[in-house]
Amino acid sequence: MPVFTPKETTEKSVLLQLRETQEGSKSTVPMVQLRSVTKTYNNGSQALFDLNLEVKQGDFLFLRGPSGSGKSTLLKLLYGEELPTQGEVIVDECNVARMKGDRLSLLRRRIGIVFQDYKLIPQRTVAENVTFVLQAQGYTRKEVQRRLEPTLKLVGLLSKADCFPDQLSGGEQQRVSIARAIVATPPLILADEPTGNLDFENSWQVMQIFQKLNSFGATVIVTTHDEQLVRRCNHPVVQVCNGRLYRK
Ligand code: ADP
């Protein structure tokens, strides 16, 4: 498990650590591979058809498409929430369908997930929301504290550490959920419509955080239907349409 040196408790130390994790492998080793993946839900709903996709370590990719096109399903396959009906899903060199129990949990620790609806715990402060997963994973109290401050600084919420979610704006709540997703410095970040509930200003702030993380080596996959945001960011885009992928 990566460890900070005691003095290195800055935002930069979080990002540098991420870069060390990734250095030397950027854009050569695949982080995500889908091979002939089809997903049909138990009720017969066909969500994805024969998908092939490769995302290399350090890439930033947009999955753009209308509601119901299959974007969430694709991300769920990556973090093992759903299994493919056919084909293989490889994440960080692991075949996700073959991962169960502890091995799947370990893989998920290497994935930071951000949702449209934040999924914060209302009775817990910002700091508690960000750190409870680390505590559950057995990080020492000292290590948790060492990670908290630079992570909150990175998302611009250091001054809100003791606030509760209902004291924050939507944009701030989403930034808390990003802090929670990245506090363990995962090399892969999946964001499912992270700006779906935000105005353009807040959406742009959120995207800048993802771009910063990417610039320090994290692989980032963001689903969205926001054309304007995609255009402004200038990253590769794959269009999802009726369960199929189209390169732009
Ligand atoms: P998007 O994220 O682009 O809105 P989804 O991946 O959520 O699309 O959905 C793709 C298709 O799969 C839709 O037709 C949807 O109704 C269906 N679907 C999604 N989740 C389930 C589920 N749990 N059970 C059955 N069908 C589902």
CSV table of C-alpha atoms and ligand atoms in Angstrom, one decimal:
chain,number,residue,atom,x,y,z
A,1,MET,CA,0.0,0.0,0.0
A,2,PRO,CA,1.5,3.4,-0.9
A,3,VAL,CA,2.5,5.5,2.0
A,4,PHE,CA,3.2,9.3,2.3
A,5,THR,CA,6.2,10.4,4.1
A,6,PRO,CA,5.1,12.3,7.3
A,7,LYS,CA,6.0,15.7,5.9
A,8,GLU,CA,4.4,15.2,2.6
A,9,THR,CA,0.8,16.0,3.4
A,10,THR,CA,0.1,18.4,0.5
A,11,GLU,CA,-2.2,18.1,-2.4
A,12,LYS,CA,0.9,17.6,-4.5
A,13,SER,CA,1.9,14.6,-2.5
A,14,VAL,CA,-1.4,12.9,-3.4
A,15,LEU,CA,-0.9,13.6,-7.0
A,16,LEU,CA,2.8,12.7,-7.1
A,17,GLN,CA,2.0,9.4,-5.5
A,18,LEU,CA,-0.5,8.7,-8.2
A,19,ARG,CA,2.1,9.6,-10.9
A,20,GLU,CA,4.6,7.2,-9.3
A,21,THR,CA,2.0,4.5,-9.4
A,22,GLN,CA,1.6,5.0,-13.1
A,23,GLU,CA,5.0,6.2,-14.3
A,24,GLY,CA,6.7,4.4,-17.1
A,25,SER,CA,3.5,2.7,-18.2
A,26,LYS,CA,1.4,5.5,-19.5
A,27,SER,CA,-0.3,4.9,-22.8
A,28,THR,CA,1.4,1.5,-23.4
A,29,VAL,CA,-0.4,-0.9,-21.0
A,30,PRO,CA,-4.2,-1.3,-21.2
A,31,MET,CA,-6.1,-0.4,-18.1
A,32,VAL,CA,-9.4,-1.5,-19.5
A,33,GLN,CA,-10.2,-4.0,-22.3
A,34,LEU,CA,-13.6,-5.1,-23.5
A,35,ARG,CA,-13.6,-8.1,-25.8
A,36,SER,CA,-16.8,-8.9,-27.7
A,37,VAL,CA,-18.8,-8.0,-24.7
A,38,THR,CA,-22.6,-8.4,-24.8
A,39,LYS,CA,-24.9,-7.7,-21.8
A,40,THR,CA,-28.5,-8.9,-21.6
A,41,TYR,CA,-30.3,-8.3,-18.3
A,42,ASN,CA,-32.3,-11.1,-16.8
A,43,ASN,CA,-35.6,-9.5,-17.9
A,44,GLY,CA,-34.4,-9.8,-21.5
A,45,SER,CA,-33.3,-6.1,-21.9
A,46,GLN,CA,-30.3,-6.0,-24.2
A,47,ALA,CA,-28.0,-3.3,-23.0
A,48,LEU,CA,-24.7,-3.8,-24.9
A,49,PHE,CA,-23.9,-5.6,-28.1
A,50,ASP,CA,-20.6,-7.1,-29.1
A,51,LEU,CA,-18.4,-4.3,-27.7
A,52,ASN,CA,-14.7,-4.0,-28.1
A,53,LEU,CA,-12.8,-1.2,-26.4
A,54,GLU,CA,-9.3,-0.6,-25.1
A,55,VAL,CA,-8.4,2.2,-22.7
A,56,LYS,CA,-4.7,2.6,-21.9
A,57,GLN,CA,-3.2,3.6,-18.6
A,58,GLY,CA,-3.2,7.3,-18.3
A,59,ASP,CA,-5.9,7.9,-20.9
A,60,PHE,CA,-9.0,10.2,-20.4
A,61,LEU,CA,-12.0,9.0,-22.3
A,62,PHE,CA,-15.6,10.3,-22.6
A,63,LEU,CA,-18.4,7.9,-23.2
A,64,ARG,CA,-21.1,10.0,-24.6
A,65,GLY,CA,-24.7,8.9,-25.4
A,66,PRO,CA,-28.3,9.5,-24.6
A,67,SER,CA,-30.2,8.1,-21.6
A,68,GLY,CA,-30.7,4.3,-22.0
A,69,SER,CA,-27.8,3.8,-24.5
A,70,GLY,CA,-25.8,1.6,-22.2
A,71,LYS,CA,-23.2,3.9,-20.6
A,72,SER,CA,-24.0,2.9,-16.9
A,73,THR,CA,-24.1,-0.8,-17.8
A,74,LEU,CA,-20.6,-0.5,-19.4
A,75,LEU,CA,-19.2,1.1,-16.2
A,76,LYS,CA,-20.9,-1.5,-14.0
A,77,LEU,CA,-19.2,-4.2,-16.0
A,78,LEU,CA,-15.9,-2.5,-15.3
A,79,TYR,CA,-16.3,-2.5,-11.5
A,80,GLY,CA,-18.0,-5.9,-11.3
A,81,GLU,CA,-21.5,-4.7,-10.4
A,82,GLU,CA,-22.8,-6.6,-13.4
A,83,LEU,CA,-21.3,-9.5,-15.3
A,84,PRO,CA,-21.1,-9.7,-19.1
A,85,THR,CA,-23.5,-12.2,-20.8
A,86,GLN,CA,-20.8,-12.9,-23.3
A,87,GLY,CA,-17.2,-11.7,-23.8
A,88,GLU,CA,-14.4,-10.6,-21.5
A,89,VAL,CA,-14.0,-7.6,-19.3
A,90,ILE,CA,-10.4,-7.0,-18.3
A,91,VAL,CA,-9.5,-4.3,-15.8
A,92,ASP,CA,-6.0,-3.7,-14.7
A,93,GLU,CA,-5.0,-7.1,-16.0
A,94,CYS,CA,-7.8,-8.8,-14.1
A,95,ASN,CA,-10.7,-10.7,-15.7
A,96,VAL,CA,-13.6,-9.1,-13.8
A,97,ALA,CA,-16.0,-12.0,-14.3
A,98,ARG,CA,-13.6,-14.4,-12.6
A,99,MET,CA,-13.1,-12.1,-9.6
A,100,LYS,CA,-15.1,-13.0,-6.5
A,101,GLY,CA,-15.2,-12.1,-2.8
A,102,ASP,CA,-11.9,-10.7,-1.6
A,103,ARG,CA,-10.2,-10.6,-5.0
A,104,LEU,CA,-13.1,-8.5,-6.4
A,105,SER,CA,-13.0,-6.2,-3.3
A,106,LEU,CA,-9.2,-5.7,-3.9
A,107,LEU,CA,-9.8,-4.8,-7.5
A,108,ARG,CA,-12.6,-2.4,-6.5
A,109,ARG,CA,-10.2,-0.6,-4.2
A,110,ARG,CA,-8.2,0.3,-7.3
A,111,ILE,CA,-11.2,1.9,-8.8
A,112,GLY,CA,-12.6,5.3,-7.7
A,113,ILE,CA,-16.3,5.6,-8.6
A,114,VAL,CA,-18.3,8.8,-8.9
A,115,PHE,CA,-22.1,8.8,-9.4
A,116,GLN,CA,-24.5,11.4,-10.6
A,117,ASP,CA,-26.3,11.5,-7.3
A,118,TYR,CA,-23.2,11.8,-5.0
A,119,LYS,CA,-24.4,9.0,-2.6
A,120,LEU,CA,-23.1,10.8,0.5
A,121,ILE,CA,-24.1,9.8,4.0
A,122,PRO,CA,-26.3,12.7,5.3
A,123,GLN,CA,-25.5,12.2,9.0
A,124,ARG,CA,-21.7,12.3,8.5
A,125,THR,CA,-19.5,15.3,7.9
A,126,VAL,CA,-17.5,15.9,4.8
A,127,ALA,CA,-14.4,14.6,6.4
A,128,GLU,CA,-16.2,11.5,7.7
A,129,ASN,CA,-17.8,10.8,4.3
A,130,VAL,CA,-14.4,11.0,2.7
A,131,THR,CA,-12.6,8.8,5.2
A,132,PHE,CA,-15.0,6.1,6.2
A,133,VAL,CA,-14.0,3.8,3.4
A,134,LEU,CA,-10.4,4.1,4.4
A,135,GLN,CA,-11.2,3.3,7.9
A,136,ALA,CA,-13.3,0.3,6.8
A,137,GLN,CA,-10.3,-0.9,4.8
A,138,GLY,CA,-8.1,-0.8,7.8
A,139,TYR,CA,-5.9,2.2,7.2
A,140,THR,CA,-4.4,3.5,10.4
A,141,ARG,CA,-5.9,6.7,11.9
A,142,LYS,CA,-2.6,8.5,11.2
A,143,GLU,CA,-2.7,7.4,7.5
A,144,VAL,CA,-6.3,8.4,7.2
A,145,GLN,CA,-5.5,11.9,8.6
A,146,ARG,CA,-2.5,12.2,6.3
A,147,ARG,CA,-4.6,11.6,3.3
A,148,LEU,CA,-7.6,13.7,4.2
A,149,GLU,CA,-6.2,17.2,4.1
A,150,PRO,CA,-4.5,17.0,0.7
A,151,THR,CA,-7.5,15.3,-0.8
A,152,LEU,CA,-9.9,17.9,0.4
A,153,LYS,CA,-7.6,20.6,-0.8
A,154,LEU,CA,-7.5,19.1,-4.2
A,155,VAL,CA,-11.2,19.3,-4.5
A,156,GLY,CA,-11.3,22.8,-3.0
A,157,LEU,CA,-13.2,21.8,0.2
A,158,LEU,CA,-10.7,22.1,3.0
A,159,SER,CA,-12.7,24.7,4.7
A,160,LYS,CA,-15.9,22.5,4.6
A,161,ALA,CA,-14.4,19.5,6.3
A,162,ASP,CA,-16.8,19.7,9.2
A,163,CYS,CA,-19.9,20.6,7.3
A,164,PHE,CA,-22.7,18.1,6.6
A,165,PRO,CA,-23.9,17.3,3.1
A,166,ASP,CA,-27.1,19.4,3.4
A,167,GLN,CA,-25.0,22.4,4.2
A,168,LEU,CA,-23.3,22.2,0.8
A,169,SER,CA,-24.3,23.1,-2.8
A,170,GLY,CA,-24.8,20.4,-5.4
A,171,GLY,CA,-21.4,21.1,-6.9
A,172,GLU,CA,-19.7,20.9,-3.5
A,173,GLN,CA,-21.4,17.6,-2.7
A,174,GLN,CA,-20.2,16.2,-6.0
A,175,ARG,CA,-16.7,17.3,-5.1
A,176,VAL,CA,-17.0,15.5,-1.7
A,177,SER,CA,-17.9,12.3,-3.6
A,178,ILE,CA,-14.9,12.8,-5.8
A,179,ALA,CA,-12.7,13.2,-2.8
A,180,ARG,CA,-14.1,10.0,-1.4
A,181,ALA,CA,-13.4,8.2,-4.7
A,182,ILE,CA,-9.8,9.4,-4.9
A,183,VAL,CA,-8.6,9.4,-1.3
A,184,ALA,CA,-7.1,5.9,-1.6
A,185,THR,CA,-5.4,7.1,-4.9
A,186,PRO,CA,-6.9,4.6,-7.2
A,187,PRO,CA,-5.3,4.4,-10.7
A,188,LEU,CA,-8.7,4.1,-12.4
A,189,ILE,CA,-11.5,6.6,-12.0
A,190,LEU,CA,-15.0,5.9,-13.3
A,191,ALA,CA,-17.5,8.7,-13.3
A,192,ASP,CA,-21.1,8.0,-14.3
A,193,GLU,CA,-22.8,11.2,-15.4
A,194,PRO,CA,-20.9,13.1,-12.7
A,195,THR,CA,-22.2,16.5,-13.9
A,196,GLY,CA,-25.8,15.4,-14.6
A,197,ASN,CA,-27.2,17.4,-11.7
A,198,LEU,CA,-24.9,20.4,-12.0
A,199,ASP,CA,-24.9,23.7,-13.9
A,200,PHE,CA,-22.2,24.5,-16.4
A,201,GLU,CA,-20.0,26.3,-13.9
A,202,ASN,CA,-20.0,23.5,-11.4
A,203,SER,CA,-19.7,20.9,-14.1
A,204,TRP,CA,-16.6,22.6,-15.4
A,205,GLN,CA,-15.0,22.6,-11.9
A,206,VAL,CA,-15.7,18.9,-11.6
A,207,MET,CA,-14.1,18.3,-15.0
A,208,GLN,CA,-11.1,20.3,-14.0
A,209,ILE,CA,-10.5,18.0,-11.0
A,210,PHE,CA,-10.7,14.9,-13.2
A,211,GLN,CA,-8.3,16.5,-15.7
A,212,LYS,CA,-5.9,17.3,-13.0
A,213,LEU,CA,-6.0,13.7,-11.7
A,214,ASN,CA,-5.5,12.5,-15.3
A,215,SER,CA,-2.5,14.8,-15.8
A,216,PHE,CA,-0.9,13.1,-12.8
A,217,GLY,CA,-1.4,9.6,-14.3
A,218,ALA,CA,-4.9,8.4,-13.3
A,219,THR,CA,-6.9,6.7,-16.1
A,220,VAL,CA,-10.3,8.5,-16.2
A,221,ILE,CA,-13.5,7.4,-17.9
A,222,VAL,CA,-16.5,9.8,-17.8
A,223,THR,CA,-20.0,9.1,-19.1
A,224,THR,CA,-22.0,12.1,-20.1
A,225,HIS,CA,-24.6,13.5,-22.5
A,226,ASP,CA,-23.3,17.0,-22.2
A,227,GLU,CA,-22.0,18.0,-25.6
A,228,GLN,CA,-20.7,21.4,-24.5
A,229,LEU,CA,-18.6,19.9,-21.8
A,230,VAL,CA,-17.1,17.2,-24.0
A,231,ARG,CA,-16.2,19.8,-26.7
A,232,ARG,CA,-14.6,22.1,-24.1
A,233,CYS,CA,-12.4,19.3,-22.6
A,234,ASN,CA,-10.9,18.1,-25.9
A,235,HIS,CA,-10.4,14.4,-24.9
A,236,PRO,CA,-11.2,11.4,-27.0
A,237,VAL,CA,-14.9,10.5,-27.2
A,238,VAL,CA,-16.6,7.2,-27.8
A,239,GLN,CA,-20.3,7.5,-28.7
A,240,VAL,CA,-22.6,5.0,-27.1
A,241,CYS,CA,-25.8,4.4,-29.1
A,242,ASN,CA,-28.3,1.6,-28.6
A,243,GLY,CA,-25.7,-0.5,-26.8
A,244,ARG,CA,-23.0,-0.1,-29.5
A,245,LEU,CA,-19.8,2.0,-29.6
A,246,TYR,CA,-18.9,4.4,-32.3
A,247,ARG,CA,-15.5,6.2,-32.4
A,248,LYS,CA,-15.7,9.9,-33.1
B,1,ADP,P1,-27.5,4.8,-19.7
B,1,ADP,O1,-26.5,4.7,-18.6
B,1,ADP,O2,-26.9,5.2,-21.0
B,1,ADP,O3,-28.7,5.6,-19.4
B,1,ADP,P2,-28.1,2.0,-19.0
B,1,ADP,O4,-26.9,1.3,-19.1
B,1,ADP,O5,-28.6,2.5,-17.7
B,1,ADP,O6,-28.1,3.3,-20.0
B,1,ADP,O7,-29.3,1.2,-19.7
B,1,ADP,C1,-29.1,0.5,-20.9
B,1,ADP,C2,-30.3,-0.4,-21.1
B,1,ADP,O8,-30.3,-1.4,-20.2
B,1,ADP,C3,-31.7,0.3,-21.0
B,1,ADP,O9,-32.6,-0.2,-21.9
B,1,ADP,C4,-32.1,0.0,-19.6
B,1,ADP,O10,-33.5,0.0,-19.5
B,1,ADP,C5,-31.5,-1.4,-19.4
B,1,ADP,N1,-31.2,-1.7,-18.0
B,1,ADP,C6,-30.3,-1.0,-17.2
B,1,ADP,N2,-30.3,-1.6,-16.0
B,1,ADP,C7,-31.1,-2.6,-16.0
B,1,ADP,C8,-31.5,-3.6,-15.0
B,1,ADP,N3,-30.9,-3.6,-13.8
B,1,ADP,N4,-32.4,-4.5,-15.4
B,1,ADP,C9,-32.9,-4.6,-16.6
B,1,ADP,N5,-32.6,-3.7,-17.6
B,1,ADP,C10,-31.7,-2.7,-17.3
